[in-house]
XYZ file of C-alpha atoms in Angstrom:
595
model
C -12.356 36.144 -8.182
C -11.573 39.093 -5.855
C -11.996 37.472 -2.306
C -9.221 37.545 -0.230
C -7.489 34.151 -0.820
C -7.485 33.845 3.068
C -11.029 34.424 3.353
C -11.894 32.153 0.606
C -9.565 29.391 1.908
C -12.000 29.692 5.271
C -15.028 29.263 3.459
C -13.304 26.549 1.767
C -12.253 24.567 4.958
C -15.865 25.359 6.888
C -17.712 23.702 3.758
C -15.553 20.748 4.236
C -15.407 20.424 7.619
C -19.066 20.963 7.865
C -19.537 18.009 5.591
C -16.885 15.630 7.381
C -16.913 16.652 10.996
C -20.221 18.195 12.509
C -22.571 16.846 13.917
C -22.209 13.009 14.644
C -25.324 11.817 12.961
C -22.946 9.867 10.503
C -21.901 7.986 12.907
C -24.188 7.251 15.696
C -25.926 4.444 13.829
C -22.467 1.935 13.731
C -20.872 0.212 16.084
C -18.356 2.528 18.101
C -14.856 0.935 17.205
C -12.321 1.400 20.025
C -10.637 4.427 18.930
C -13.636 6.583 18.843
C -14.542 6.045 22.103
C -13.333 9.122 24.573
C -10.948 7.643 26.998
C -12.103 6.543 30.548
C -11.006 8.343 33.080
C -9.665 5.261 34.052
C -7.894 5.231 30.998
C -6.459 8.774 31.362
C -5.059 8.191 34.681
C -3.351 5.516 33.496
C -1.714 7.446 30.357
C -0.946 10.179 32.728
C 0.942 8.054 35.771
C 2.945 6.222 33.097
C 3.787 10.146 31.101
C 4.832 11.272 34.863
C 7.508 8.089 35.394
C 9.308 8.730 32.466
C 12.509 10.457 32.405
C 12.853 13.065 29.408
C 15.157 10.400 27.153
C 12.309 7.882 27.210
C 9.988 10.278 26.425
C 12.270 11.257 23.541
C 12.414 7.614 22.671
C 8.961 6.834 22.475
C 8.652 9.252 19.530
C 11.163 7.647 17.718
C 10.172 4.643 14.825
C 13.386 3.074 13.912
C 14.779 -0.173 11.403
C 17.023 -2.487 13.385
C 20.351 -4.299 11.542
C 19.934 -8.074 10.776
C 17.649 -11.215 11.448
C 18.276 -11.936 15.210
C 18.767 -10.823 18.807
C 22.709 -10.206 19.550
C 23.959 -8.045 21.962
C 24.775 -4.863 19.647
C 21.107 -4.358 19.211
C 20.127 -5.149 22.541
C 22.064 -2.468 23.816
C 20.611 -0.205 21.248
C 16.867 -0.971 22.157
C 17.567 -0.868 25.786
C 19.211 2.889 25.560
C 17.012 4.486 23.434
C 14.065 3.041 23.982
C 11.994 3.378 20.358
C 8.277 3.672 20.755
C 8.392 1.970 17.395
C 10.403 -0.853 15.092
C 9.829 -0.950 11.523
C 10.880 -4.657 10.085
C 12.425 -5.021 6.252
C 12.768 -7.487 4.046
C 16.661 -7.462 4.913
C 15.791 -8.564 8.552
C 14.086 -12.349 7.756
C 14.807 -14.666 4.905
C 11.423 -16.820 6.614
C 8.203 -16.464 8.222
C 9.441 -18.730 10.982
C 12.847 -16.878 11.240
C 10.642 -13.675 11.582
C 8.233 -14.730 14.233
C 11.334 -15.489 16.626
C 12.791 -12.664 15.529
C 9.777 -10.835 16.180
C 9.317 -12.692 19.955
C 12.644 -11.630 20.620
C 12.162 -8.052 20.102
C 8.898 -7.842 22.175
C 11.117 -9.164 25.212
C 13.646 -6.274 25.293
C 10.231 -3.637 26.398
C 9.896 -4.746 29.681
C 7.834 -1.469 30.236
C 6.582 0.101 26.861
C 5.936 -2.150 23.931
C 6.980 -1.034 21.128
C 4.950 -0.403 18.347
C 5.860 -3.086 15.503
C 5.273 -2.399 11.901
C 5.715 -3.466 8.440
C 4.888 -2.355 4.956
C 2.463 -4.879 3.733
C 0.451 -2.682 1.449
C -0.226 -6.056 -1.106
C 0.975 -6.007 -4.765
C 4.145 -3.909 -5.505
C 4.544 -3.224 -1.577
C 4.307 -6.986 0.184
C 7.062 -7.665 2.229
C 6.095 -10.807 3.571
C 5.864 -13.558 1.002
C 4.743 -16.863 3.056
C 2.351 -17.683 5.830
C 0.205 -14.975 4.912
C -2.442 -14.048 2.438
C -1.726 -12.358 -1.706
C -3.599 -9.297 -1.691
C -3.640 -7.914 -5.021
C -2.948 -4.659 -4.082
C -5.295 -0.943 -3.542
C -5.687 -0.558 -7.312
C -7.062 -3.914 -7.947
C -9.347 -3.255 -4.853
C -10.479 -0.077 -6.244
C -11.178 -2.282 -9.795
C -13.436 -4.844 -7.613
C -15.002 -1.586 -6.048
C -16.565 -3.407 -2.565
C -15.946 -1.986 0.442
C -17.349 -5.464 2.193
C -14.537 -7.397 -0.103
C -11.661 -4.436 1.294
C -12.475 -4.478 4.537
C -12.546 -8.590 4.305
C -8.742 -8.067 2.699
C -7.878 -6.239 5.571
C -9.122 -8.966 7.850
C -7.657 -11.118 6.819
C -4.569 -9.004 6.134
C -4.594 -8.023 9.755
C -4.841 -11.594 11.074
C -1.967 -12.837 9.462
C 0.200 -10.137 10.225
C -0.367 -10.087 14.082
C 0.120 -13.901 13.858
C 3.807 -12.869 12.987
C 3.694 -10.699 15.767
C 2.848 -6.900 14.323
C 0.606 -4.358 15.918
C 1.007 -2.067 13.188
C 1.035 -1.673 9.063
C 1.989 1.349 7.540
C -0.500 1.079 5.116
C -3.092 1.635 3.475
C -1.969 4.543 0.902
C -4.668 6.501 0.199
C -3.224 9.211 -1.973
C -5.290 9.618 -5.005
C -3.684 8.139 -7.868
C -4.409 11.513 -10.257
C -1.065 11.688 -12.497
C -0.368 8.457 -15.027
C 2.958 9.349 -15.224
C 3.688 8.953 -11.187
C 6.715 7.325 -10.734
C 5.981 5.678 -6.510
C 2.610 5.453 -5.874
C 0.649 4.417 -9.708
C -1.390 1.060 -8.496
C -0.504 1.484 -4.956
C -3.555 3.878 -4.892
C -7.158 2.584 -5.272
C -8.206 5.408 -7.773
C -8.289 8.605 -9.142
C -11.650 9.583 -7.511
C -10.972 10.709 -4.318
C -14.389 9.382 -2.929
C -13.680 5.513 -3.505
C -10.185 5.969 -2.357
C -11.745 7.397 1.091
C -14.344 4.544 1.326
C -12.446 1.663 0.264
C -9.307 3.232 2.376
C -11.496 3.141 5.202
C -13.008 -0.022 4.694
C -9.252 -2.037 5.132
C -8.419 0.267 7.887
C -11.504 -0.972 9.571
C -10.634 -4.198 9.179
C -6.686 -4.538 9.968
C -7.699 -2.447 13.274
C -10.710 -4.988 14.048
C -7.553 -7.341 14.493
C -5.701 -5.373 16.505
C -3.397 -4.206 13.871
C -3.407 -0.386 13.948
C -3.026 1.134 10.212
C -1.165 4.132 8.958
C -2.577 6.186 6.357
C 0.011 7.943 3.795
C 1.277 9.923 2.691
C -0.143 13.343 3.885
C -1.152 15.330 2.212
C -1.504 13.109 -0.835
C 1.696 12.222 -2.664
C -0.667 11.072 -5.821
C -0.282 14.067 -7.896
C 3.841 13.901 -8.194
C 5.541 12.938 -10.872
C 9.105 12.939 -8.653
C 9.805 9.978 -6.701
C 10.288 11.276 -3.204
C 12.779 8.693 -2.305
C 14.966 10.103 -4.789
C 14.375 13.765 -4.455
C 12.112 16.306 -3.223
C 8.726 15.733 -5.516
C 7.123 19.779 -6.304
C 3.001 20.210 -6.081
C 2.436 23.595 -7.340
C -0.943 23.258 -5.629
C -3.013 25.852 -3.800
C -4.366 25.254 -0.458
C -8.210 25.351 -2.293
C -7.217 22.689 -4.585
C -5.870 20.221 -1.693
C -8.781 20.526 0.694
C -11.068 19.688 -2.789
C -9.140 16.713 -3.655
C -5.899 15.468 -2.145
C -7.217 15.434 1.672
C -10.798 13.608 1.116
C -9.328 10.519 1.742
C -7.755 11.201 4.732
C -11.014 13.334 6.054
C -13.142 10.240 5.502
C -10.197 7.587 6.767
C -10.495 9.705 10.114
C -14.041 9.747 10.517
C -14.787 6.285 8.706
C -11.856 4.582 9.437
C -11.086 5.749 12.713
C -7.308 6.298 11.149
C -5.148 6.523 14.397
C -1.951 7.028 12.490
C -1.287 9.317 9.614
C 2.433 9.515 7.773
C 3.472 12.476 6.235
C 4.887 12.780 2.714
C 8.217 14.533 1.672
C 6.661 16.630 -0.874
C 6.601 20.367 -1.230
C 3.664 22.737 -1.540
C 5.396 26.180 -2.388
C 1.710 27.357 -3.009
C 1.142 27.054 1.164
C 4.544 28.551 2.060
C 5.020 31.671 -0.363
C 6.706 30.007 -2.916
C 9.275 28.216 -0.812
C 9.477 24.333 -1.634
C 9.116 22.992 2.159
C 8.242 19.616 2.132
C 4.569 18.689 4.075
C 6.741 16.511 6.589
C 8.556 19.828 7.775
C 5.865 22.179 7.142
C 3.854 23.719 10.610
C 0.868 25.054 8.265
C 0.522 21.412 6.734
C 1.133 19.181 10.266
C -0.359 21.534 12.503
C -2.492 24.205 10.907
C -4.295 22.271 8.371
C -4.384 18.321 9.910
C -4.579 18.697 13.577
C -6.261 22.271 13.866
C -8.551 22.493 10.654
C -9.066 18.813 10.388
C -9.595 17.936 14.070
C -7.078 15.359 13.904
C -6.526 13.589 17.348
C -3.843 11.117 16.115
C -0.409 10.041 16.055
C 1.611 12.143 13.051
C 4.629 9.849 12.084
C 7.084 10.763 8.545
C 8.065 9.146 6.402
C 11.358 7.865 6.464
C 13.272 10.656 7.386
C 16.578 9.336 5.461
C 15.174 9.713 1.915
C 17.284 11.512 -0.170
C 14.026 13.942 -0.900
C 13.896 15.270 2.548
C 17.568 15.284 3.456
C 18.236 17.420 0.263
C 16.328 20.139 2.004
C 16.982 19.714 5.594
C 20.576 18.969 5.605
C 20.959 16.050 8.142
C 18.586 13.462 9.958
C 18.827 14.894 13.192
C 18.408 18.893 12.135
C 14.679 17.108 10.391
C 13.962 15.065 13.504
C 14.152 18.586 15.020
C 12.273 20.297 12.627
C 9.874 18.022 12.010
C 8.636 17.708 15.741
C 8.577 21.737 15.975
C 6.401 21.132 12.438
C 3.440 18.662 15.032
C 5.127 15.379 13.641
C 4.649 12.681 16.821
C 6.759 10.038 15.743
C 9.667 10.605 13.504
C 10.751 7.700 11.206
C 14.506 6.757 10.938
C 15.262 3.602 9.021
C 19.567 3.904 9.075
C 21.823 2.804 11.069
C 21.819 3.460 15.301
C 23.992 6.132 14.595
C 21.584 8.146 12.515
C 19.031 7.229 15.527
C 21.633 8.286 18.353
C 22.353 11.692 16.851
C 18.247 12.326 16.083
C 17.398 11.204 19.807
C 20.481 13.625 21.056
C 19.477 16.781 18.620
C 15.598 16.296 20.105
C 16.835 16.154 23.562
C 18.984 18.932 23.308
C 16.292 21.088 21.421
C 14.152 20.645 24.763
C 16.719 21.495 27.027
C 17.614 24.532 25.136
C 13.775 25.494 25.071
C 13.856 25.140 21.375
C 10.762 22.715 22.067
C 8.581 22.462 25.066
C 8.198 19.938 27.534
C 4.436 20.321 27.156
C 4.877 19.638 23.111
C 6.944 16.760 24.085
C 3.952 15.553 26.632
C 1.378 15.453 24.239
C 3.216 13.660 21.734
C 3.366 10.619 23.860
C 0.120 11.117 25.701
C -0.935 10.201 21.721
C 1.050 7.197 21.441
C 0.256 6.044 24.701
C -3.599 6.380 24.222
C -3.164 4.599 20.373
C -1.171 1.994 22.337
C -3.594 1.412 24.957
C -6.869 1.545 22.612
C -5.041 -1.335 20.241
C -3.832 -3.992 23.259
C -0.376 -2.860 22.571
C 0.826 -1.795 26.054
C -1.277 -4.993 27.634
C -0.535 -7.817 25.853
C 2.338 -9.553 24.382
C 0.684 -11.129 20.594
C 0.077 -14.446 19.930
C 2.519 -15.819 17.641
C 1.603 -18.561 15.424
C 2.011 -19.822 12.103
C -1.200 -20.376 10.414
C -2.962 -24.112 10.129
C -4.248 -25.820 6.869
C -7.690 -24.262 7.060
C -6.415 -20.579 7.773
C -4.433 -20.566 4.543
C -7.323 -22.229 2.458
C -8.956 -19.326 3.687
C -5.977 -16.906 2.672
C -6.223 -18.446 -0.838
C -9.525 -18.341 -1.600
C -9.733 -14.445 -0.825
C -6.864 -13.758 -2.709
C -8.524 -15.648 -5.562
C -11.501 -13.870 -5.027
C -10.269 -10.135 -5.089
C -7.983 -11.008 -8.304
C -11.436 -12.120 -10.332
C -13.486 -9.191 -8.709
C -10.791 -7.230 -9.814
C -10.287 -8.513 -13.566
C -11.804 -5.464 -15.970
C -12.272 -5.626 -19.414
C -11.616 -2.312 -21.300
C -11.794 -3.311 -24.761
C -12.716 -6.370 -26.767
C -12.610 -5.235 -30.598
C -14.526 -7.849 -32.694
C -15.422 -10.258 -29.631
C -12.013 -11.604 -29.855
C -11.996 -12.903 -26.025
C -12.634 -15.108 -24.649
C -10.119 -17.743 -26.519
C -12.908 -20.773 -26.996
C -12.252 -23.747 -29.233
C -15.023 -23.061 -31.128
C -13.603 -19.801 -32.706
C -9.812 -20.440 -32.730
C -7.233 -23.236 -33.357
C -3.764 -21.607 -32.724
C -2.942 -19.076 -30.295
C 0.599 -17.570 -29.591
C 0.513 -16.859 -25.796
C 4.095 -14.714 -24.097
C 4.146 -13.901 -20.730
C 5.000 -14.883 -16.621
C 5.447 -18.163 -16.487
C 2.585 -18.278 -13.940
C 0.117 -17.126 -16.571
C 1.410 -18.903 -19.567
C 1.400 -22.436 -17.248
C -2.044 -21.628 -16.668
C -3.180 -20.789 -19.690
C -2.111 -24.169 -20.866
C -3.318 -26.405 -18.303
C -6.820 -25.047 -20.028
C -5.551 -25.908 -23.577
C -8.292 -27.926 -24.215
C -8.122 -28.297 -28.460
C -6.108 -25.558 -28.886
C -2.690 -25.360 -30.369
C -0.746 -23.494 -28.247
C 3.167 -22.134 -28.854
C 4.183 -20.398 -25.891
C 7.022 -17.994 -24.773
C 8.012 -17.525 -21.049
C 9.762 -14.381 -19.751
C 13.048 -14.700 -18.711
C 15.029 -12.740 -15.983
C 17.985 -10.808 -17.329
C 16.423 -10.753 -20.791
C 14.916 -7.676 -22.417
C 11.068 -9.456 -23.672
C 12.044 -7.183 -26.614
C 14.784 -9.163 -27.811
C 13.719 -12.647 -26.720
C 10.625 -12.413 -28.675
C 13.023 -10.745 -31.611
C 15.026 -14.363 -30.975
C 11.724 -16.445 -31.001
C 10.609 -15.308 -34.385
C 14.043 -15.839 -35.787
C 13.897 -19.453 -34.241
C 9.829 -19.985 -34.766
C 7.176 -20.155 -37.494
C 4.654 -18.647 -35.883
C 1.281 -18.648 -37.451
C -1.322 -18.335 -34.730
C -5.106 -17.137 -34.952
C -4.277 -14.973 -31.990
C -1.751 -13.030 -30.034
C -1.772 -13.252 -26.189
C 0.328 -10.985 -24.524
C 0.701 -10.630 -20.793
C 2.648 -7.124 -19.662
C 4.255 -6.771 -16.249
C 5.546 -3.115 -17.026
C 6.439 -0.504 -19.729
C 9.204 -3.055 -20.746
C 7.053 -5.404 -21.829
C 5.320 -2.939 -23.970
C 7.710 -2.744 -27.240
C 7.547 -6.840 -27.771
C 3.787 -6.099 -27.918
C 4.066 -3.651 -30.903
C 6.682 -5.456 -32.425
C 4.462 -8.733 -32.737
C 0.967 -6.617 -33.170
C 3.311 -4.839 -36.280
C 5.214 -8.427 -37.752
C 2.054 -10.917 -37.493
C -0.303 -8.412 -38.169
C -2.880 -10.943 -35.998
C -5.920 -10.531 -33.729
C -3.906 -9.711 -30.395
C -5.007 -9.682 -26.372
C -3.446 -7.851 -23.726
C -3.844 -8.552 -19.926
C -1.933 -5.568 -18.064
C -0.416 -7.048 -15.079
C 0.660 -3.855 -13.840
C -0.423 0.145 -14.617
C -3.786 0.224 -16.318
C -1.852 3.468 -18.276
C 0.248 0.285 -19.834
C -2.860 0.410 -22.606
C -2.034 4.247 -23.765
C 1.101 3.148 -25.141
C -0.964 0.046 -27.214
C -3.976 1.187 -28.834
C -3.883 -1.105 -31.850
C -4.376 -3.857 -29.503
C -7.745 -5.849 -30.167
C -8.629 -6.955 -26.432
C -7.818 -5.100 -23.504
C -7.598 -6.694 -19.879
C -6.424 -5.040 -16.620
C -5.541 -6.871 -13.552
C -3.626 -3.979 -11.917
C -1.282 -6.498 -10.092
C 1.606 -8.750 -10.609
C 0.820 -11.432 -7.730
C 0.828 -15.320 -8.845
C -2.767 -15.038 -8.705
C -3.359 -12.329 -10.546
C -1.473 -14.537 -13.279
C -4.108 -17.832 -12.847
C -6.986 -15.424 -12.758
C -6.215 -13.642 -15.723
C -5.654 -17.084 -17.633
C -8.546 -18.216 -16.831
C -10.928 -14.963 -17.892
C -8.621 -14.870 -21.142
C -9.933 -18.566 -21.645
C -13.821 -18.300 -20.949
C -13.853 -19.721 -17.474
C -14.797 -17.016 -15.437
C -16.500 -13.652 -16.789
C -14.289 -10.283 -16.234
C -16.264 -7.511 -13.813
C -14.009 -5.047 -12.447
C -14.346 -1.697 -13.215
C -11.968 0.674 -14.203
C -10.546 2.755 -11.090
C -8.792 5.393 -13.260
C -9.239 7.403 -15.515
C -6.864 6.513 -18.522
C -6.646 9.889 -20.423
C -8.059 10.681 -23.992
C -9.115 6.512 -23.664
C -11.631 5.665 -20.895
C -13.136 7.086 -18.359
C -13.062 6.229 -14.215
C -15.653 3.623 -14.492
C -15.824 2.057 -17.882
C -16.200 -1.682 -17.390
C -17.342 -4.223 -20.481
C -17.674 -7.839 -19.966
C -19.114 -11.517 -22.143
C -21.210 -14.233 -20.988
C -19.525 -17.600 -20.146
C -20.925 -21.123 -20.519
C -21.367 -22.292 -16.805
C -20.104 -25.906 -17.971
C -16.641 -24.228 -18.597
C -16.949 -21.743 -15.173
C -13.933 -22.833 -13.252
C -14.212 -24.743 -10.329
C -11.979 -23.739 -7.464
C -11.206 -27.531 -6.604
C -9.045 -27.533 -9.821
C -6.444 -25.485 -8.146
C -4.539 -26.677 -4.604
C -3.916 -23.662 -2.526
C 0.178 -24.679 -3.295
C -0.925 -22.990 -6.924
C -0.816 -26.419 -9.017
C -3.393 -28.000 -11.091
C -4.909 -30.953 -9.558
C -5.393 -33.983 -12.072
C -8.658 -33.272 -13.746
């Protein structure tokens, strides 16, 4: 070990690079997709006449990505839009209480750029990130896409993902996350990632990038350079990866290497962490660092894209860097693109002013500033965003039939069985009579509607109550004999009513994990062991039915679950095909229909 760390960080980055970047054979075979295309000339031109109208401010503006206040045009935010310009709006779930309200909403907006359109993004990751609830289809979320391990099913979720969100209007989703989900006690990203191996989160990553793009919806990968290692919460405060450079380009940054080349990833966010092992010790976080934006992504990576942060009003960031607009300032000087402000027009104002008078002063170029929108511009003009105005619609009858059976589809893909002591699942007439079933009222509802012979006594969660002490209350109230335990979890909550009845009935007992697949560590002593990595409604049916016999679990598990099972175990039982449930049992509203 007596290379110079420099010299072996080289050799490090030429392996790689050699791998990901030379020579095209990789890709000659598929279908160019638009952004990997060179430009036209034509093209250029065009990008270059509209850079040359533009007065400095707009310039200025088109780098900014901004959150608007409340659900509808009014003249206060016209105002706003119409002085600054923003080459991006980023919609929350405090701006719509509807999918109707937010398609006007969204209409509206789109008529205050007579010149520019604006970029228009949402989080709609699926699972624990899905901002819109209506109109559009469940997706289970990355971690129960890295269970189902298909790239043909992810880049079908991200089709149809993509579909439904430009039918509200959006030309953008700041999503996928393709950190690597490597530590089980991460606090913000945990089943937001696909996996812990860095390959699948890179294919399957690519794979819904390729397919929200394919509708016109451009996709953001985040959060560079890999926020899945943390154990902070960056929205909180400033998350510390005592990593060295060697160990990122091995790990952390294959996902976003292979999104690039793959997934033609025209967007990449950066993440408020720091990595005092690239700055000398000092804890500057990636979204303010010029060795992480510029050095390693757009020099040693190649990266042609747009560089956006991450909100720059987390408390992580503005820990370090003081105030929103002294981080706007930094952050450009760092190679960001785009900065991210989601506050109020003040915080937007003063960011837009401290950038403009950082040019003026020299502090940045005007050639630094050119380039920056040249980007946008280009991503804009690849995606149909500076040509046409969407089509806003709300989907028909057969479009959300479609929506439904997808979403049913990833949620059984997804379904993995880790353990199943004694054969105690599935829960067939034949081998029990009584079974005590607690959980969502989704899955419990479900569960019964299949109740067959059985004797079921059920217990529903219920919000405001600790599951702890209503199942404590139950028992009091209950005689509860059953042949089986069946215990849904939603979170670590959920876990100590699990003990508690594994320890007092001292019976045969089922989990399904509705959330973290690290849920299990905490319950070993459990006999049957089922992940779905997702709290959707669906995830809920699905996992009813598999705990019941009517459909056969054959996920695989995406992480490793440490000292348990390995990245990869799967098990999984036959099932009768007279039982196999038929999908014309369920309405797409969710119900039973009469059987």
């Amino acid at each position: 070990g007596h290379m110079k760390p420099r010299l072996l960080y080289n050799i490090v980055i030429a392996l790689l690079l050699g791998v990901v970047f030379f020579p095209g054979s990789a890709l000659s075979g598929e279908g160019t997709p638009p952004n990997k295309l060179p430009l036209t000339k034509k093209q250029l031109q065009r990008i270059d006449n509209i850079v040359q109208r533009m007065s400095l401010r707009d310039k200025v503006g088109q780098m900014i990505m901004c959150s608007i206040l409340g659900k509808k045009m009014n003249p206060r935010l016209r105002q706003f839009l119409r002085d600054v310009k923003p080459g991006g709006l980023t919609i929350f779930n405090y701006n719509f209480k509807s999918s109707a309200q937010l398609r006007k909403l969204n209409l509206s907006l789109f008529r205050e750029f007579p010149d520019i359109r604006p970029f228009l993004a949402i989080d709609q990751e699926g699972g624990a990130v899905t901002r819109i609830k209506e109109d559009m289809p469940e997706l289970p979320g990355n971690m129960a896409l890295g269970a189902a391990g298909s790239i043909a099913l992810s880049r079908r979720a991200g089709e149809v993902l993509g579909e439904g969100l430009s039918a509200h209007g959006f030309n953008m989703n700041l999503a996928p996350v393709l950190d690597i989900n490597t530590n089980p006690k991460n606090p913000v990203i945990g089943v937001r990632s696909f996996s812990s191996d860095a390959r699948l989160v890179g294919d399957l990553g690519s794979a819904l990038i390729n397919g929200l793009q394919s509708r016109g919806v451009v996709a953001v990968g985040k959060h560079f350079p890999g926020h899945g290692d943390t154990s902070g919460d960056s929205h909180a405060k400033l998350p510390v990866l005592n990593h060295s450079s060697k160990f990122l380009k091995g790990r952390e940054l294959i996902p976003f290497v292979t999104a690039i080349r793959k997934g033609n990833l025209n967007v990449i966010m950066t993440a408020h962490i720091a990595l005092p092992g690239l700055h000398q010790g000092r804890p500057i976080p990636a979204t303010l660092s010029h060795k992480v934006l510029t050095d390693i992504l757009r020099n040693q990576m190649s990266y042609q894209g747009i560089i956006m942060t991450d909100g720059l009003e987390m408390r992580g960031l503005i820990g370090t860097a003081g105030t929103m607009a002294a981080a706007s300032v930094r952050a450009v000087k760092a190679g960001a693109d785009m900065i991210s402000i989601n506050a109020d027009p003040l915080a937007v104002y003063r960011a837009r002013d401290a950038l403009l008078r950082a040019v003026q002063q020299g502090n940045i170029s005007r050639k630094r500033i050119d380039a920056s929108v040249k980007r946008i511009l280009a991503t804009k003009l690849r995606y149909g965003v500076l040509d046409r105005a969407p089509r806003i619609y709300a989907p028909n009858a057969a479009q959300k039939k479609r929506y439904y059976k997808l979403s049913r589809e990833l949620s059984l893909k997804s379904a993995t069985l880790i353990k199943n002591r004694n054969d105690v699942l599935p829960i067939t007439d034949k081998k029990y009579r009584s079974v005590f079933v607690v959980g969502p009222s989704d899955f419990v509802r479900q569960f019964r509607s299949r109740s067959g012979k059985l004797n079921i006594q059920q217990l529903v969660y219920k919000r405001g109550y600790s599951t702890d002490r209503l199942v404590k209350l139950f028992l009091q109230r209950n005689k509860v004999k059953p042949d089986i335990v069946v215990v849904a979890l939603r979170n670590a909550d959920d876990t100590a009513a699990a003990i508690f009845l594994k320890q007092r009935l001292k019976k045969p007992m089922a989990l399904v994990s509705l959330g973290s697949p690290y849920l299990f560590a905490r319950i070993s002593m459990a006999d049957a062991q089922l992940g779905l990595f997702s709290n959707t409604r669906m995830a809920s049916i699905v996992a009813a039915d598999i705990v019941r016999g009517r459909n056969a679990p054959t996920g695989k598990l995406p992480v490793t679950i440490p000292g348990l099972y390995p990245f990869g175990h799967s098990l999984t039982y036959s099932i009768k095909k007279k039982t196999a449930s038929r999908l014309s049992q369920m309405r797409p509203d969710g119900q039973i229909a009469s059987q």
